[in-house]
Coordinates of C-alpha atoms and ligand atoms in Angstrom, one line a residue:
X23 CA -129.6 75.0 -36.1
X24 CA -133.4 75.2 -35.5
X25 CA -134.8 74.6 -32.1
X26 CA -138.5 74.3 -32.4
X27 CA -138.7 73.4 -28.6
X28 CA -136.8 74.0 -25.4
X29 CA -136.5 70.3 -24.9
X30 CA -132.6 70.0 -25.3
X31 CA -131.7 72.8 -23.4
X32 CA -129.3 71.8 -20.7
X33 CA -130.8 71.8 -17.4
X34 CA -129.1 72.4 -14.1
X35 CA -127.2 69.6 -12.3
X36 CA -124.5 67.4 -14.3
X37 CA -126.8 65.2 -16.4
X38 CA -129.3 67.3 -18.2
X39 CA -131.2 63.8 -19.5
X40 CA -132.0 63.1 -15.9
X41 CA -133.5 66.6 -15.3
X42 CA -135.5 66.2 -18.6
X43 CA -136.8 62.7 -17.6
X44 CA -137.5 63.7 -14.2
X45 CA -139.4 66.7 -15.6
X46 CA -141.5 64.5 -18.0
X47 CA -142.2 61.9 -15.3
X48 CA -143.4 64.9 -12.8
X49 CA -145.7 66.2 -15.6
X50 CA -149.4 65.8 -15.5
X51 CA -152.3 66.1 -17.9
X52 CA -150.4 64.2 -20.7
X53 CA -152.2 61.7 -22.9
X54 CA -152.2 58.2 -21.3
X55 CA -149.6 56.1 -23.1
X56 CA -150.8 52.6 -24.0
X57 CA -148.5 49.7 -24.8
X58 CA -149.8 46.5 -26.4
X59 CA -146.9 44.6 -25.5
X60 CA -145.2 44.5 -28.9
X61 CA -144.6 47.4 -31.5
X62 CA -147.3 48.6 -33.6
X63 CA -149.5 51.5 -34.9
X64 CA -152.0 53.6 -33.0
X65 CA -155.0 51.2 -33.3
X66 CA -152.5 48.4 -32.1
X67 CA -151.4 50.3 -29.1
X68 CA -154.9 51.8 -28.2
X69 CA -156.1 48.2 -27.7
X70 CA -153.4 47.6 -25.4
X71 CA -153.1 48.5 -21.6
X72 CA -151.3 51.4 -20.0
X73 CA -147.6 50.9 -20.3
X74 CA -146.4 49.8 -16.9
X75 CA -142.9 51.1 -18.0
X76 CA -142.3 54.6 -16.7
X77 CA -139.9 55.4 -19.8
X78 CA -138.8 53.4 -22.8
X79 CA -135.4 54.0 -24.2
X80 CA -133.6 52.0 -26.9
X81 CA -130.2 51.2 -28.1
X82 CA -130.3 51.2 -31.7
X83 CA -127.3 49.7 -33.5
X84 CA -127.1 49.3 -37.3
X85 CA -125.7 45.8 -37.7
X86 CA -122.9 46.6 -40.2
X87 CA -120.0 46.3 -37.7
X88 CA -118.7 45.6 -34.2
X89 CA -119.6 47.7 -31.3
X90 CA -117.0 50.1 -29.8
X91 CA -116.3 52.1 -26.7
X92 CA -118.5 54.9 -28.2
X93 CA -121.5 52.5 -28.2
X94 CA -120.8 51.4 -24.7
X95 CA -121.6 55.1 -23.7
X96 CA -125.0 55.0 -25.8
X97 CA -125.6 51.4 -24.2
X98 CA -125.1 52.5 -20.6
X99 CA -127.1 55.7 -20.9
X100 CA -130.2 54.2 -22.6
X101 CA -130.1 51.0 -20.2
X102 CA -128.9 53.0 -17.4
X103 CA -131.8 55.6 -17.6
X104 CA -134.3 52.8 -18.1
X105 CA -133.0 51.0 -15.0
X106 CA -133.1 54.1 -12.9
X107 CA -136.5 55.3 -13.8
X108 CA -138.6 52.4 -14.0
X109 CA -138.5 52.0 -17.6
X110 CA -137.6 49.5 -20.2
X111 CA -134.7 49.7 -22.7
X112 CA -135.1 48.1 -26.1
X113 CA -132.2 46.7 -28.1
X114 CA -133.3 47.5 -31.6
X115 CA -131.3 46.6 -34.9
X116 CA -131.7 49.4 -37.2
X117 CA -131.3 47.3 -40.0
X118 CA -133.1 49.1 -42.9
X119 CA -130.0 49.4 -45.1
X120 CA -129.7 46.2 -46.9
X121 CA -126.2 46.6 -48.1
X122 CA -123.9 46.3 -45.3
X123 CA -125.8 44.4 -42.6
X124 CA -125.0 40.9 -41.5
X125 CA -126.3 38.3 -39.2
X126 CA -122.6 38.0 -37.7
X127 CA -123.0 41.5 -36.4
X128 CA -126.4 41.1 -35.0
X129 CA -125.1 38.2 -32.9
X130 CA -121.8 40.0 -32.0
X131 CA -123.8 43.0 -30.9
X132 CA -126.0 41.0 -28.6
X133 CA -123.3 39.2 -27.0
X134 CA -121.5 42.4 -26.1
X135 CA -124.7 44.4 -24.7
X136 CA -125.2 41.4 -22.5
X137 CA -121.5 41.3 -21.6
X138 CA -121.6 45.0 -20.5
X139 CA -124.3 43.6 -17.9
X140 CA -127.5 44.7 -19.6
X141 CA -130.7 42.7 -20.4
X142 CA -133.3 43.6 -22.8
X143 CA -135.5 41.1 -21.1
X144 CA -138.0 42.5 -18.5
X145 CA -140.9 41.1 -17.2
X146 CA -140.7 37.8 -18.9
X147 CA -140.7 39.7 -22.1
X148 CA -137.7 40.2 -24.8
X149 CA -137.6 43.5 -26.1
X150 CA -135.4 42.8 -28.7
X151 CA -136.6 44.3 -32.0
X152 CA -135.6 44.6 -35.8
X153 CA -136.3 47.7 -37.7
X154 CA -136.8 45.8 -40.7
X155 CA -140.0 44.2 -39.4
X156 CA -141.5 47.7 -39.9
X157 CA -141.0 47.9 -43.4
X158 CA -144.9 47.3 -44.1
X159 CA -145.8 50.1 -41.7
X160 CA -143.2 52.4 -43.2
X161 CA -144.5 52.0 -46.6
X162 CA -148.1 52.7 -45.3
X163 CA -146.6 55.9 -43.8
X164 CA -145.1 57.1 -46.9
X165 CA -148.3 56.3 -48.9
X166 CA -150.1 58.3 -46.1
X167 CA -147.8 61.4 -46.7
X168 CA -148.1 61.0 -50.4
X169 CA -152.0 60.9 -50.4
X170 CA -152.1 63.9 -47.8
X171 CA -149.9 65.9 -50.3
X172 CA -146.8 65.8 -48.0
X173 CA -144.6 63.7 -50.1
X174 CA -143.8 63.3 -53.9
X175 CA -141.9 61.2 -56.3
X176 CA -138.6 63.3 -57.6
X177 CA -137.2 62.3 -61.0
X178 CA -134.4 64.7 -61.1
X179 CA -130.9 63.2 -61.2
X180 CA -129.0 62.8 -58.0
X181 CA -126.7 65.7 -59.4
X182 CA -129.6 68.1 -60.0
X183 CA -131.0 67.3 -56.5
X184 CA -127.9 68.2 -55.0
X185 CA -127.4 71.4 -57.0
X186 CA -131.0 72.3 -56.3
X187 CA -130.7 71.8 -52.5
X188 CA -128.7 75.1 -52.2
X189 CA -126.5 75.5 -49.3
X190 CA -126.3 77.4 -46.0
X191 CA -126.5 80.8 -47.5
X192 CA -128.7 80.0 -50.6
X193 CA -132.2 78.6 -50.6
X194 CA -132.9 75.7 -52.7
X195 CA -134.9 75.6 -55.9
X196 CA -138.1 73.6 -56.3
X197 CA -138.1 70.4 -58.2
X198 CA -140.0 70.2 -61.5
X199 CA -141.8 67.1 -60.1
X200 CA -142.8 69.1 -56.9
X201 CA -146.0 70.2 -58.2
X202 CA -147.4 66.6 -59.1
X203 CA -150.9 65.8 -57.8
X204 CA -151.2 63.2 -55.0
X205 CA -152.8 60.8 -57.3
X206 CA -149.7 60.9 -59.7
X207 CA -147.4 60.5 -56.8
X208 CA -148.9 57.6 -55.6
X209 CA -149.1 55.8 -58.9
X210 CA -145.6 56.7 -59.3
X211 CA -144.4 55.7 -55.9
X212 CA -146.4 52.2 -56.3
X213 CA -144.4 51.7 -59.6
X214 CA -141.2 52.4 -57.7
X215 CA -142.4 49.9 -55.1
X216 CA -143.4 47.3 -57.8
X217 CA -139.8 47.2 -59.6
X218 CA -140.7 49.2 -62.4
X219 CA -138.0 51.8 -62.3
X220 CA -134.3 51.2 -62.3
X221 CA -132.3 51.6 -59.0
X222 CA -131.5 55.7 -58.5
X223 CA -134.2 56.6 -61.2
X224 CA -136.4 58.5 -58.8
X225 CA -136.9 58.9 -55.0
X226 CA -139.7 59.6 -52.6
X227 CA -139.3 63.0 -51.0
X228 CA -141.1 64.8 -48.3
X229 CA -142.5 68.1 -49.4
X230 CA -141.6 70.6 -46.9
X231 CA -139.7 73.8 -47.7
X232 CA -136.8 74.1 -50.1
X233 CA -136.0 77.6 -48.5
X234 CA -135.9 76.3 -45.1
X235 CA -132.8 77.5 -43.1
X236 CA -132.3 74.0 -41.9
X237 CA -131.1 72.0 -45.0
X238 CA -132.5 68.9 -43.4
X239 CA -136.0 70.2 -44.0
X240 CA -135.4 70.8 -47.7
X241 CA -137.5 68.1 -48.8
X242 CA -135.6 65.3 -47.3
X243 CA -135.5 61.9 -49.2
X244 CA -137.9 59.2 -47.7
X245 CA -137.4 56.2 -50.1
X246 CA -135.0 55.0 -52.7
X247 CA -135.1 52.2 -55.1
X248 CA -132.3 49.6 -54.3
X249 CA -132.5 46.1 -55.7
X250 CA -130.5 44.3 -52.9
X251 CA -131.0 41.3 -50.8
X252 CA -131.9 42.1 -47.1
X253 CA -130.7 39.8 -44.3
X254 CA -134.2 39.6 -43.1
X255 CA -136.6 40.3 -45.8
X256 CA -134.7 39.0 -48.6
X257 CA -135.9 39.9 -51.9
X258 CA -139.3 41.1 -50.8
X259 CA -138.5 44.8 -51.2
X260 CA -136.8 46.7 -53.8
X261 CA -137.4 50.1 -52.1
X262 CA -135.8 50.7 -48.9
X263 CA -136.5 53.7 -46.5
X264 CA -133.8 56.3 -45.5
X265 CA -132.5 56.3 -42.0
X266 CA -134.0 59.7 -41.4
X267 CA -137.5 58.5 -42.1
X268 CA -137.2 55.2 -40.7
X269 CA -135.9 55.8 -37.1
X270 CA -138.5 58.2 -35.8
X271 CA -141.1 55.6 -37.1
X272 CA -139.3 52.8 -35.2
X273 CA -139.1 54.9 -32.2
X274 CA -142.9 55.5 -32.3
X275 CA -144.0 52.1 -33.1
X276 CA -142.1 50.7 -30.1
X277 CA -143.5 53.7 -27.9
X278 CA -140.1 55.1 -27.0
X279 CA -140.4 58.1 -24.7
X280 CA -136.8 59.5 -24.8
X281 CA -135.1 58.8 -27.8
X282 CA -131.3 59.7 -27.0
X283 CA -128.9 60.1 -29.9
X284 CA -125.6 61.7 -30.3
X285 CA -125.2 65.3 -31.4
X286 CA -124.9 65.0 -35.0
X287 CA -128.7 64.2 -35.1
X288 CA -129.5 67.6 -33.6
X289 CA -130.3 69.0 -37.0
X290 CA -132.6 66.2 -38.0
X291 CA -134.9 66.7 -34.9
X292 CA -137.3 69.2 -36.7
X293 CA -137.8 66.6 -39.3
X294 CA -138.2 63.9 -36.7
X295 CA -140.9 65.8 -35.1
X296 CA -142.5 67.0 -38.4
X297 CA -142.8 63.3 -39.6
X298 CA -144.1 61.9 -36.2
X299 CA -146.8 64.9 -36.0
X300 CA -148.3 64.3 -39.5
X301 CA -148.4 60.5 -39.0
X302 CA -150.2 61.0 -35.5
X303 CA -152.5 63.6 -37.2
X304 CA -153.3 61.2 -40.0
X305 CA -154.3 58.5 -37.2
X306 CA -151.2 56.1 -37.8
X307 CA -149.4 56.8 -34.5
X308 CA -150.5 57.4 -31.3
X309 CA -149.9 60.4 -29.1
X310 CA -147.8 61.0 -26.9
X311 CA -145.1 60.7 -29.5
X312 CA -141.3 60.0 -28.7
X313 CA -138.9 62.8 -28.4
X314 CA -135.3 63.2 -29.4
X315 CA -132.5 64.3 -27.2
X316 CA -129.0 64.8 -28.0
X317 CA -125.7 64.0 -26.2
X318 CA -122.1 64.3 -27.1
X319 CA -120.2 61.5 -28.3
X320 CA -117.3 59.7 -26.3
X321 CA -114.1 59.4 -28.3
X322 CA -111.0 58.0 -26.6
X323 CA -107.5 59.3 -27.5
X324 CA -104.9 57.1 -29.5
X325 CA -107.7 55.1 -31.1
X326 CA -110.2 55.8 -33.8
X327 CA -114.0 54.7 -33.3
X328 CA -115.6 55.2 -36.7
X329 CA -116.9 51.8 -37.8
X330 CA -115.6 52.7 -41.3
X331 CA -112.0 53.1 -40.0
X332 CA -112.1 50.1 -37.9
X333 CA -113.3 48.2 -40.8
X334 CA -110.4 49.5 -42.8
X335 CA -107.9 48.5 -39.9
X336 CA -109.0 45.0 -39.9
X337 CA -109.6 44.5 -43.9
X338 CA -106.0 46.1 -44.5
X339 CA -104.5 43.7 -41.9
X340 CA -103.3 46.7 -39.7
X341 CA -104.7 44.4 -36.9
X342 CA -105.4 40.9 -36.4
X343 CA -109.2 41.3 -36.7
X344 CA -112.1 42.9 -34.9
X345 CA -111.2 41.6 -31.7
X346 CA -107.6 42.6 -31.7
X347 CA -106.8 43.8 -28.1
X348 CA -105.5 47.2 -29.6
X349 CA -108.9 48.1 -31.1
X350 CA -111.4 50.2 -28.9
X351 CA -114.0 47.7 -30.1
X352 CA -115.8 45.9 -27.3
X353 CA -114.8 42.6 -28.5
X354 CA -111.0 43.8 -28.6
X355 CA -111.3 45.5 -25.2
X356 CA -112.7 42.4 -23.6
X357 CA -109.9 40.3 -25.2
X358 CA -107.3 42.9 -24.0
X359 CA -108.7 42.3 -20.5
X360 CA -110.7 45.4 -19.9
X361 CA -113.5 44.3 -17.7
X362 CA -117.1 45.2 -18.3
X363 CA -117.1 46.9 -15.0
X364 CA -114.3 49.1 -15.7
X365 CA -115.8 50.2 -19.1
X366 CA -119.1 50.9 -17.4
X367 CA -117.6 53.0 -14.9
X368 CA -115.3 54.8 -17.4
X369 CA -118.6 55.4 -19.3
X370 CA -120.3 56.8 -16.2
X371 CA -117.4 58.8 -15.2
X372 CA -117.5 60.9 -18.4
X373 CA -121.1 62.0 -17.6
X374 CA -123.5 63.0 -20.0
X375 CA -122.9 66.5 -21.9
X376 CA -124.0 68.3 -24.7
X377 CA -120.5 68.3 -26.2
X378 CA -118.4 65.7 -27.8
X379 CA -115.7 64.4 -25.4
X380 CA -112.2 63.3 -25.9
X381 CA -111.2 60.9 -23.2
X382 CA -107.8 60.2 -22.4
X383 CA -107.0 56.4 -22.7
X384 CA -105.2 56.6 -19.4
X385 CA -108.8 57.2 -17.8
X386 CA -109.8 53.7 -19.1
X387 CA -106.7 52.2 -17.5
X388 CA -107.3 54.0 -14.3
X389 CA -111.0 52.4 -14.1
X390 CA -109.4 49.0 -14.9
X391 CA -107.1 49.4 -12.3
X392 CA -109.8 50.5 -9.8
X393 CA -111.7 47.4 -10.6
X394 CA -108.9 44.9 -10.5
X395 CA -106.8 46.1 -7.6
X396 CA -109.2 44.6 -5.1
X397 CA -110.0 41.6 -7.1
X398 CA -107.3 40.2 -9.4
X399 CA -105.0 37.6 -7.8
X400 CA -101.3 38.6 -7.5
X401 CA -98.6 36.4 -9.4
X402 CA -94.9 36.8 -10.3
X403 CA -93.7 36.7 -14.0
X404 CA -90.6 37.7 -15.4
X405 CA -90.9 39.5 -18.8
X406 CA -87.3 40.1 -19.9
X407 CA -85.5 37.0 -18.2
X408 CA -81.9 36.8 -17.1
X409 CA -80.7 33.9 -15.2
X410 CA -79.3 34.3 -11.6
X411 CA -77.3 31.5 -10.4
X412 CA -76.9 31.0 -6.4
X413 CA -73.4 29.8 -6.2
X414 CA -73.4 28.9 -2.4
X415 CA -76.5 26.8 -2.8
X416 CA -74.8 23.3 -2.4
X417 CA -72.8 24.3 0.3
X418 CA -75.7 25.6 2.2
X419 CA -78.4 23.0 1.3
X420 CA -76.3 19.8 0.6
X421 CA -77.8 19.5 -3.2
X422 CA -78.1 21.5 -6.3
X423 CA -81.6 20.0 -6.6
X424 CA -82.7 21.2 -3.1
X425 CA -85.8 23.4 -3.2
X426 CA -86.8 26.0 -0.4
X427 CA -90.5 26.0 -0.2
X428 CA -92.0 29.7 -0.5
X429 CA -95.5 31.2 -0.4
X430 CA -97.3 34.3 -0.7
X431 CA -100.7 35.7 -0.4
X432 CA -102.7 35.3 -3.7
X433 CA -104.1 38.8 -2.8
X434 CA -102.8 41.1 0.1
X435 CA -106.3 41.7 1.3
X436 CA -108.3 38.8 0.4
X437 CA -107.4 35.8 2.6
X438 CA -110.0 33.8 1.0
X439 CA -108.1 33.7 -2.2
X440 CA -105.3 31.6 -0.3
X441 CA -101.7 31.1 -0.5
X442 CA -99.6 30.6 -3.5
X443 CA -96.9 28.1 -3.3
X444 CA -93.6 28.0 -5.2
X445 CA -90.1 26.8 -4.6
X446 CA -86.7 28.6 -4.6
X447 CA -84.0 26.7 -6.4
X448 CA -80.3 27.1 -7.1
X449 CA -81.0 29.3 -10.4
X450 CA -84.1 31.7 -10.9
X451 CA -85.1 34.1 -13.5
X452 CA -84.9 37.6 -12.6
X453 CA -85.6 40.8 -14.7
X454 CA -83.0 41.8 -16.8
X455 CA -82.8 45.3 -15.3
X456 CA -82.7 44.0 -12.0
X457 CA -79.0 43.9 -12.3
X458 CA -76.6 46.5 -13.3
X459 CA -72.9 45.7 -13.5
X460 CA -72.0 49.3 -12.9
X461 CA -74.8 50.9 -11.1
X462 CA -76.2 54.3 -11.7
X463 CA -76.8 56.6 -8.6
X464 CA -79.6 55.4 -6.5
X465 CA -79.8 52.2 -7.9
X466 CA -80.3 49.5 -5.0
X467 CA -80.9 46.2 -6.9
X468 CA -78.3 43.7 -7.9
X469 CA -74.7 45.0 -8.7
X470 CA -71.5 43.4 -7.3
X471 CA -71.3 43.7 -3.8
X472 CA -75.0 44.7 -3.2
X473 CA -77.6 42.7 -1.3
X474 CA -81.4 42.6 -2.2
X475 CA -84.2 40.5 -1.2
X476 CA -85.6 37.7 -3.4
X477 CA -89.2 38.6 -2.6
X478 CA -90.7 36.0 -0.2
X479 CA -87.2 34.5 -0.2
X480 CA -83.8 35.0 1.1
X481 CA -81.6 38.2 1.0
X482 CA -78.8 37.6 -1.7
X483 CA -75.5 39.3 -2.3
X484 CA -74.4 40.0 -5.8
X485 CA -70.9 38.6 -6.6
X486 CA -70.6 39.1 -10.3
X487 CA -71.8 37.8 -13.7
X488 CA -71.0 35.6 -16.5
X489 CA -70.7 37.3 -20.2
X490 CA -70.8 35.6 -23.5
X491 CA -68.1 36.1 -26.3
X492 CA -69.9 39.4 -27.4
X493 CA -69.6 40.8 -23.7
X494 CA -73.4 40.3 -23.3
X495 CA -74.5 39.4 -19.7
X496 CA -75.7 35.7 -19.6
X497 CA -76.2 35.2 -16.0
X498 CA -75.8 37.1 -12.7
X499 CA -74.0 35.5 -9.6
X500 CA -75.0 35.7 -6.2
X501 CA -74.7 34.1 -2.8
X502 CA -77.6 33.4 -0.4
X503 CA -77.2 35.0 2.9
X504 CA -78.3 32.5 5.6
X505 CA -81.0 32.9 8.0
X506 CA -82.8 35.7 6.0
X507 CA -85.8 33.7 4.6
X508 CA -88.8 35.7 4.6
X509 CA -91.2 34.7 7.4
X510 CA -89.0 33.0 9.6
X511 CA -87.3 34.5 12.9
X512 CA -84.8 37.1 12.4
X513 CA -85.1 37.3 8.6
X514 CA -85.3 41.0 8.8
X515 CA -82.0 41.4 10.8
X516 CA -80.3 41.9 7.6
X517 CA -81.5 45.0 6.1
X518 CA -81.8 45.8 2.2
X519 CA -83.1 48.6 0.2
X520 CA -84.9 46.7 -2.5
X521 CA -86.9 43.4 -3.1
X522 CA -86.9 41.8 -6.6
X523 CA -89.3 39.4 -8.2
X524 CA -88.3 35.9 -9.4
X525 CA -89.2 32.5 -10.8
X526 CA -87.4 29.5 -10.2
X527 CA -85.9 27.9 -13.3
X528 CA -86.9 24.4 -12.3
X529 CA -90.6 25.2 -12.1
X530 CA -91.0 28.5 -14.4
X531 CA -93.9 28.0 -16.6
X532 CA -93.0 29.4 -20.0
X533 CA -95.5 31.8 -21.7
X534 CA -96.1 33.9 -24.7
X535 CA -96.7 37.4 -23.1
X536 CA -98.3 40.1 -25.5
X537 CA -97.3 43.6 -24.5
X538 CA -99.7 46.2 -25.9
X539 CA -99.1 50.1 -26.3
X540 CA -101.0 52.6 -28.0
X541 CA -102.4 52.0 -31.6
X542 CA -101.8 55.3 -32.8
X543 CA -99.0 57.8 -32.0
X544 CA -100.9 60.8 -31.7
X545 CA -104.0 61.8 -29.4
X546 CA -106.4 62.3 -32.3
X547 CA -105.4 60.3 -35.4
X548 CA -108.5 60.9 -37.4
X549 CA -109.0 64.8 -36.4
X550 CA -107.0 66.5 -39.2
X551 CA -106.8 66.0 -42.9
X552 CA -103.7 63.8 -42.9
X553 CA -104.0 60.0 -43.7
X554 CA -104.6 58.5 -40.2
X555 CA -103.1 55.2 -41.0
X556 CA -99.7 57.0 -41.2
X557 CA -99.9 57.6 -37.4
X558 CA -100.1 53.9 -36.6
X559 CA -97.5 52.7 -33.8
X560 CA -95.1 50.3 -35.4
X561 CA -94.4 49.2 -31.7
X562 CA -98.0 48.7 -30.7
X563 CA -97.4 45.1 -30.1
X564 CA -94.4 43.2 -28.6
X565 CA -94.4 39.6 -28.3
X566 CA -92.1 38.2 -25.8
X567 CA -91.3 35.0 -23.9
X568 CA -91.4 35.2 -20.2
X569 CA -91.7 33.0 -17.3
X570 CA -94.4 32.7 -14.8
X571 CA -94.6 31.2 -11.3
X572 CA -96.2 27.6 -11.2
X573 CA -99.5 28.6 -9.8
X574 CA -100.2 30.0 -13.5
X575 CA -99.8 26.6 -15.2
X576 CA -103.4 26.0 -15.5
X577 CA -105.5 28.8 -15.2
X578 CA -108.8 29.3 -17.5
X579 CA -108.7 31.7 -20.5
X580 CA -110.0 35.1 -19.5
X581 CA -108.6 35.1 -15.9
X582 CA -107.1 38.4 -14.5
X583 CA -104.1 38.8 -12.9
X584 CA -101.8 41.4 -11.3
X585 CA -98.2 40.5 -12.3
X586 CA -96.3 41.9 -9.4
X587 CA -94.3 45.0 -10.4
X588 CA -95.6 44.7 -14.0
X589 CA -99.3 45.6 -14.0
X590 CA -102.7 43.8 -15.1
X591 CA -102.7 40.8 -17.5
X592 CA -105.3 38.4 -18.7
X593 CA -104.9 34.9 -19.9
X594 CA -105.8 35.6 -23.8
X595 CA -109.4 34.1 -24.4
X596 CA -108.7 32.8 -27.8
X597 CA -105.1 31.7 -27.9
X598 CA -104.4 30.8 -24.0
X599 CA -104.4 27.1 -23.4
X600 CA -103.2 24.7 -20.6
X601 CA -99.6 23.9 -21.5
X602 CA -99.3 26.9 -23.9
X603 CA -100.3 29.9 -21.8
X604 CA -100.8 33.2 -23.4
X605 CA -101.1 36.4 -21.5
X606 CA -102.0 40.0 -22.5
X607 CA -101.0 42.8 -20.8
X608 CA -103.9 45.0 -20.0
X609 CA -102.0 48.1 -18.2
X610 CA -99.3 49.0 -16.0
X611 CA -99.8 49.6 -12.2
X612 CA -99.6 53.2 -12.8
X613 CA -100.1 55.6 -15.5
X614 CA -97.0 55.2 -17.5
X615 CA -98.6 57.3 -20.5
X616 CA -98.7 60.5 -19.0
X617 CA -95.1 61.3 -19.9
Ligands
ATP1430 P1 -120.0 55.0 -36.2 O1 -120.0 56.5 -36.4 O2 -118.7 54.5 -35.4 O3 -120.2 54.2 -37.4 P2 -122.7 54.9 -35.9 O4 -123.3 55.8 -35.0 O5 -122.9 54.7 -37.2 O6 -121.3 54.5 -35.3 P3 -124.9 53.0 -34.8 O7 -124.8 51.4 -35.0 O8 -125.7 53.9 -35.8 O9 -123.0 53.4 -35.3 O10 -124.7 53.5 -33.4 C1 -125.7 52.9 -32.5 C2 -126.0 54.0 -31.4 O11 -124.6 54.4 -30.7 C3 -126.4 55.4 -32.0 O12 -127.4 55.9 -31.2 C4 -125.2 56.2 -32.1 O13 -125.6 57.7 -31.9 C5 -124.5 55.7 -30.7 N1 -123.0 56.0 -30.8 C6 -122.3 55.6 -31.7 N2 -120.9 56.1 -31.6 C7 -120.9 56.8 -30.3 C8 -120.2 57.6 -29.6 N3 -118.7 57.6 -30.0 N4 -120.4 58.1 -28.4 C9 -121.6 57.7 -27.9 N5 -122.8 57.2 -28.9 C10 -122.4 56.7 -29.8
MG1431 MG1 -124.7 55.6 -37.9

């Protein structure tokens, strides 16, 4: 809409915010910025030293829900810019709305910002702030505006206010209460504060211009009456500031230099500047004032990221809680097994732009693979087990209980992770699709007469299968080809075209495996007018019982693995226990979603 300054014009280079910050840091002749060590008004900061932080940014979540992947963008941007430019990033809870905010969310948000690798402590000081601690100043600021003739108490009904606001093509109409004197307004505003009026009976509005082309400047609301208990201030207040009034003040009290927010706030910027300008003029706030800059939101395909919709999914039981591994909440993504590094890298890869981005979920998976490929230990797991019987075992080794020792590196490149030890017995679990009674063209695994290698073990030759009364295959039969054991001389003399993974029946660790797929069946479930809930993928979670190699019998919850052939898995941080393993599939080895 209106652009009072050139501040938000994209600058050359792929990150316009960096260009803006670099420009600002290079500028001379600016008023000196003092910082008293804690948030405060002009007098407070004037008494403090010059700010040692080159810039100040902030991540300002409202504690009314759990953070999601979109917030990770804002977190990494704000903390990242502060890190890169010798600044400090504040973690500020924007807790000015008494109704929906809870301590549970305050705690969870701090946990996730820290999990992502960021720290709001700097130089021995915590930069963790609560906007509700600024209520006194906000009230004072409001009284100042009233006294200066820049705000008035409006007693129109909400319907009248809406009708009189006009719209894009039609200017608004002045309220009949707009012409009251400052003294009358001040008295009324104090009555509001003192609880003499009912909720919703009147509001405090800025007095700007009911004909402004930018509707946000048509006398926006500053304070409303709301009798609600606030998680921090209890019942001290019955009036609460509106977000658009509170947020710029929070930035200014904390001496934020670059207030980075998402694009939908672009039209609020003129009011941001109007408000802070007048409060500075009145001596309440110190120059230089913060500036707001807008960047595009990050959205992921096949999920929703609005807090309201996430809450609906949780409350209505479409998922199993805020940390359901199918959700794009950070607690959900962590539980699914996405690493903090992969999320940071994904966010970084999207850059900073002036348009909202829709990122395909496969990009997230690519970042996860890139992170874990070089780190996660390998292991064998059978997800869809079918028994394989080695029918010449006794003949070769003398006893059905004989075990051939095998081993494999825990990681092909990381020798320091050591070897995994396991045994090959006369019966092993293999994947059901590693056998075809009648092979299709090009199939090289088990079918009668064909040979394959049990990876890290022997070459075997398939001789047939067993079936139950319904004709279902219950076991595959094969013989061991002597002298072909991996790692022994001459093992490769017998050529085969495939190798399959397996886990011996005698030592297999039974595990619950949770196999996840997209939560929604379409890319942008909440883009159209339809009910996004109707696009929930009924197959988004499949739980199977599989078998793991014995080295996985006792691993701590939260440990990541690459299950050979299958992809990346993590021991579930909530339900996994020694003796009752539960693993979540994070993603496959390659992008299986593109077709
Ligand atoms: P939602 O719209 O999901 O309810 P919100 O914007 O209301 O989120 P806040 O707690 O107000 O949630 O957000 C804290 C910060 O995170 C804000 O600065 C907001 O702009 C930013 N943010 C929220 N969602 C995204 C997103 N998808 N991409 C980038 N930044 C985001
Ligand atoms: Mg919001």
